[in-house]
CSV table of C-alpha atoms in Angstrom, one decimal:
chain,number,residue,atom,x,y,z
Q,263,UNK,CA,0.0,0.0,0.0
Q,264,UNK,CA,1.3,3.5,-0.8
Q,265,UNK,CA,0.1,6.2,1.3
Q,266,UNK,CA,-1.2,9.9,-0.2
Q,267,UNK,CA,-1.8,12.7,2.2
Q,268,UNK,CA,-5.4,13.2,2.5
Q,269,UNK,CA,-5.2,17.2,0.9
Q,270,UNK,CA,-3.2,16.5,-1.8
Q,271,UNK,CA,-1.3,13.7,-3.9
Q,272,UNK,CA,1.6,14.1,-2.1
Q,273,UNK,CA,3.2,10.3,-1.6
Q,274,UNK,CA,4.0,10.1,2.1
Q,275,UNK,CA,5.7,6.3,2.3
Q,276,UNK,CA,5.0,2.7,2.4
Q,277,UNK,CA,3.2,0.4,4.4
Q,278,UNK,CA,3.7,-3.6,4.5
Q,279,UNK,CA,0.6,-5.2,6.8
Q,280,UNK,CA,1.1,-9.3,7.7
Q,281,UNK,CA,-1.4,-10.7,9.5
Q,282,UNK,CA,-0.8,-13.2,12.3
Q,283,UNK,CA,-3.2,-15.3,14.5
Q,284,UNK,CA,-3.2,-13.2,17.2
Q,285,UNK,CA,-2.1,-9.3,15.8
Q,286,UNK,CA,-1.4,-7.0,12.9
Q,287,UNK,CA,2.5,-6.2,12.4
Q,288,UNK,CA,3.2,-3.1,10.3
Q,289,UNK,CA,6.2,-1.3,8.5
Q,290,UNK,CA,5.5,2.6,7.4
Q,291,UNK,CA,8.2,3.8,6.1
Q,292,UNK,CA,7.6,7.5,5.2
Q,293,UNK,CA,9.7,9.3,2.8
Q,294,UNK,CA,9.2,13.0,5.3
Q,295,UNK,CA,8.8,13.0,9.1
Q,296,UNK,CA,4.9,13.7,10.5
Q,297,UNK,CA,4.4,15.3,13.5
Q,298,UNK,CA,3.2,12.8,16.2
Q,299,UNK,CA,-0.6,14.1,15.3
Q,300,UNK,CA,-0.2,13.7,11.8
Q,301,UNK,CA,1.0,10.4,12.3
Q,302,UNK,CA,-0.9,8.7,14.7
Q,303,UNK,CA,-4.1,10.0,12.0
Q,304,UNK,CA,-2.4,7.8,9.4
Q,305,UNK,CA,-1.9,4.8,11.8
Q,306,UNK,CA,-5.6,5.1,12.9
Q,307,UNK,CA,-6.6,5.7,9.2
Q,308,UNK,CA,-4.6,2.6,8.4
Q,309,UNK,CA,-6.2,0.6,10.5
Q,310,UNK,CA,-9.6,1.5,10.0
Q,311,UNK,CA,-8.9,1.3,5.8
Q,312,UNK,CA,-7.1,-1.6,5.8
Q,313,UNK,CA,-6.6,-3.7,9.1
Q,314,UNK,CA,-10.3,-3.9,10.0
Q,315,UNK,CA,-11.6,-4.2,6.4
Q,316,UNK,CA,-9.3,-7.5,6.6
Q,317,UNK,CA,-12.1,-8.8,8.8
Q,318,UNK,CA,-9.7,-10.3,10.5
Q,319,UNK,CA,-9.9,-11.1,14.1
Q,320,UNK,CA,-6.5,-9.4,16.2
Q,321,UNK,CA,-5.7,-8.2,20.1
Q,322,UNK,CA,-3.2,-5.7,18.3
Q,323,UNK,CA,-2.1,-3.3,15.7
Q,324,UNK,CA,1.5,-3.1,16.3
Q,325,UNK,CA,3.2,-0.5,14.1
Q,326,UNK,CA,6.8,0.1,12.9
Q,327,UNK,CA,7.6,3.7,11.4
Q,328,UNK,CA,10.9,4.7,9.5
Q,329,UNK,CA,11.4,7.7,8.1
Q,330,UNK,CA,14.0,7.1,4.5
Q,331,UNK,CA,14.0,7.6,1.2
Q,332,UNK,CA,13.2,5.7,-2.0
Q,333,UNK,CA,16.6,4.5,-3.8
Q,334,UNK,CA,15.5,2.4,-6.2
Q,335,UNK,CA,13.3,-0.6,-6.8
Q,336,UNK,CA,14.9,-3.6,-8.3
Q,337,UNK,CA,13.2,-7.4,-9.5
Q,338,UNK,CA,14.0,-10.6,-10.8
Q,339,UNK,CA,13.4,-8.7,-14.5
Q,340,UNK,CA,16.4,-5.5,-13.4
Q,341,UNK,CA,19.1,-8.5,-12.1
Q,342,UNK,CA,19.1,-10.3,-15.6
Q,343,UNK,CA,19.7,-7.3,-17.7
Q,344,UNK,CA,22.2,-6.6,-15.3
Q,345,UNK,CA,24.2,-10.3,-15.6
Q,346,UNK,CA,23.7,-9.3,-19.1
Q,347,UNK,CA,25.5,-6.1,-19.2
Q,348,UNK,CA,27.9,-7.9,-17.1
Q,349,UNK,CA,29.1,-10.4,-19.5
Q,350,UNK,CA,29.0,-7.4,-22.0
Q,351,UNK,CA,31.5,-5.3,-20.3
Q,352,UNK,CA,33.7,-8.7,-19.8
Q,353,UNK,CA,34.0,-9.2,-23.5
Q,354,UNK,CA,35.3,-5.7,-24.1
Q,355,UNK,CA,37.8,-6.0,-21.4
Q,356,UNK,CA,39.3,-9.1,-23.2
Q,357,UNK,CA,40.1,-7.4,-26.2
């Protein structure tokens, strides 16, 4: 789940939710610190948007926040055009 700030488009961070028998574990990472009022809103919205429309029964919401920045986002797909490139730059160092 990306998050947007309710008065604009802004992107605020990321969230990753995993669901466990007995509670909710989650990791917002935002890209810009929140005051603590602005950021217990988003937990609460959070929960109410996402956690509880689960329908998942839980004795807790517990909640990890980082603040970082985005540095890139890499797959399966990025890593084999990279091996490629790879063996490129190996063939031109041969000759």
């Amino acid at each position: 789940m990306q998050g947007n700030s309710l008065q604009n488009s802004t992107r605020l961070g990321t969230i990753d939710i995993h669901f466990t028998t007995t509670a909710v574990h989650g990791t917002l990472i935002l890209e810009r610190e929140l005051e603590e009022a602005e950021l217990t809103k988003l937990i609460e919205q959070i929960d109410e948007d996402l956690v509880l429309s689960a329908d998942m029964p839980r004795d807790d919401f517990l909640v990890s926040v980082y603040v970082g920045r985005d540095v890139g986002f890499y797959s399966d797909e990025y890593f084999a055009g990279e091996s490629g490139r790879e063996a490129d730059l190996s063939d031109e160092d041969e000759v």
